[in-house]
């Protein structure tokens, strides 16, 4: 694919602007956090708060990246890492967070 480096992005052609929303990876991360809460690896009050926030921001995002979703994914990633989730689970959430951060900024 040839990219035109002259002019604003809005006037360029052949630019892939698609975004693959990582809903399944996020839902898997939420399910993993629930398991860690049930096993006692994460305090129930804190874990439930993170799960609720992640679910609400995921449902509120409606397939679009938002700052709220990015923030909730940061907390979800941190809780998974602290709770002892597999590196693969943490990496999936980190990748989703990175993709969303690239669009919303920050």
Short mmCIF file of C-alpha atoms in Angstrom, two decimals:
data_model
loop_
_atom_site.label_atom_id
_atom_site.label_comp_id
_atom_site.label_asym_id
_atom_site.label_seq_id
_atom_site.Cartn_x
_atom_site.Cartn_y
_atom_site.Cartn_z
CA UNK A 1 0.00 0.00 0.00
CA UNK A 2 1.32 3.40 -0.94
CA UNK A 3 0.91 6.20 1.58
CA UNK A 4 0.78 9.82 0.55
CA UNK A 5 2.93 11.74 3.02
CA UNK A 6 1.84 15.10 1.70
CA UNK A 7 -1.25 16.84 3.04
CA UNK A 8 -3.59 16.23 5.94
CA UNK A 9 -4.67 12.71 6.79
CA UNK A 10 -8.28 13.50 5.90
CA UNK A 11 -7.33 14.01 2.25
CA UNK A 12 -5.21 10.88 1.93
CA UNK A 13 -6.43 7.68 0.37
CA UNK A 14 -5.72 4.02 1.10
CA UNK A 15 -5.47 4.52 4.86
CA UNK A 16 -6.92 1.76 6.98
CA UNK A 17 -9.00 3.43 9.70
CA UNK A 18 -10.63 0.26 10.96
CA UNK A 19 -10.55 -0.66 14.63
CA UNK A 20 -11.04 -4.21 15.85
CA UNK A 21 -12.71 -3.86 19.23
CA UNK A 22 -11.18 -6.42 21.65
CA UNK A 23 -14.49 -7.23 23.45
CA UNK A 24 -13.77 -10.95 23.83
CA UNK A 25 -10.35 -10.37 25.39
CA UNK A 26 -11.82 -7.85 27.82
CA UNK A 27 -14.63 -10.20 28.81
CA UNK A 28 -12.10 -13.01 29.33
CA UNK A 29 -10.09 -10.70 31.61
CA UNK A 30 -13.19 -9.85 33.63
CA UNK A 31 -14.02 -13.55 33.99
CA UNK A 32 -10.44 -14.26 35.11
CA UNK A 33 -10.66 -11.50 37.73
CA UNK A 34 -13.89 -13.02 39.05
CA UNK A 35 -12.06 -16.33 39.47
CA UNK A 36 -9.25 -14.61 41.35
CA UNK A 37 -11.79 -12.92 43.64
CA UNK A 38 -13.49 -16.27 44.31
CA UNK A 39 -10.12 -17.85 45.10
CA UNK A 40 -9.32 -15.06 47.56
CA UNK A 41 -6.33 -13.71 45.63
CA UNK A 42 -7.99 -10.29 45.32
CA UNK A 43 -10.00 -8.61 48.10
CA UNK A 44 -13.67 -8.96 47.23
CA UNK A 45 -14.61 -5.30 47.72
CA UNK A 46 -11.84 -3.98 45.48
CA UNK A 47 -12.20 -6.73 42.89
CA UNK A 48 -15.95 -6.32 42.63
CA UNK A 49 -15.52 -2.58 42.14
CA UNK A 50 -13.04 -3.16 39.30
CA UNK A 51 -15.28 -5.79 37.68
CA UNK A 52 -18.33 -3.51 37.87
CA UNK A 53 -16.45 -0.55 36.42
CA UNK A 54 -14.97 -2.64 33.60
CA UNK A 55 -18.37 -4.10 32.68
CA UNK A 56 -20.13 -0.73 32.79
CA UNK A 57 -17.47 0.99 30.71
CA UNK A 58 -17.40 -1.92 28.22
CA UNK A 59 -21.18 -1.82 27.81
CA UNK A 60 -21.20 1.97 27.67
CA UNK A 61 -18.47 2.06 25.02
CA UNK A 62 -20.74 0.32 22.51
CA UNK A 63 -17.82 -0.85 20.38
CA UNK A 64 -16.02 2.50 20.48
CA UNK A 65 -12.84 3.28 22.38
CA UNK A 66 -13.42 5.70 25.27
CA UNK A 67 -11.30 7.25 27.98
CA UNK A 68 -13.46 5.60 30.65
CA UNK A 69 -12.87 2.18 29.11
CA UNK A 70 -9.13 2.85 28.95
CA UNK A 71 -9.05 3.77 32.65
CA UNK A 72 -11.05 0.71 33.68
CA UNK A 73 -8.75 -1.54 31.64
CA UNK A 74 -5.73 -0.10 33.43
CA UNK A 75 -7.27 -1.07 36.77
CA UNK A 76 -8.30 -4.48 35.41
CA UNK A 77 -4.77 -5.14 34.15
CA UNK A 78 -3.27 -4.10 37.49
CA UNK A 79 -5.65 -6.33 39.47
CA UNK A 80 -4.94 -9.31 37.21
CA UNK A 81 -1.20 -8.82 37.62
CA UNK A 82 -1.44 -8.44 41.41
CA UNK A 83 -3.82 -11.38 41.72
CA UNK A 84 -1.51 -13.78 39.91
CA UNK A 85 -3.30 -14.20 36.59
CA UNK A 86 -1.36 -15.79 33.76
CA UNK A 87 0.96 -13.59 31.76
CA UNK A 88 -1.18 -14.29 28.69
CA UNK A 89 -4.32 -12.91 30.37
CA UNK A 90 -2.48 -9.79 31.53
CA UNK A 91 -0.98 -9.33 28.05
CA UNK A 92 -4.40 -9.53 26.37
CA UNK A 93 -5.77 -6.75 28.56
CA UNK A 94 -2.59 -4.72 28.08
CA UNK A 95 -2.91 -5.08 24.30
CA UNK A 96 -6.56 -4.00 24.40
CA UNK A 97 -5.62 -1.04 26.55
CA UNK A 98 -2.81 -0.08 24.18
CA UNK A 99 -5.11 -0.21 21.16
CA UNK A 100 -7.68 1.96 22.88
CA UNK A 101 -5.02 4.37 24.18
CA UNK A 102 -3.69 4.80 20.66
CA UNK A 103 -7.08 6.09 19.55
CA UNK A 104 -8.28 8.13 22.51
CA UNK A 105 -4.80 9.37 23.40
CA UNK A 106 -2.70 9.17 26.49
#
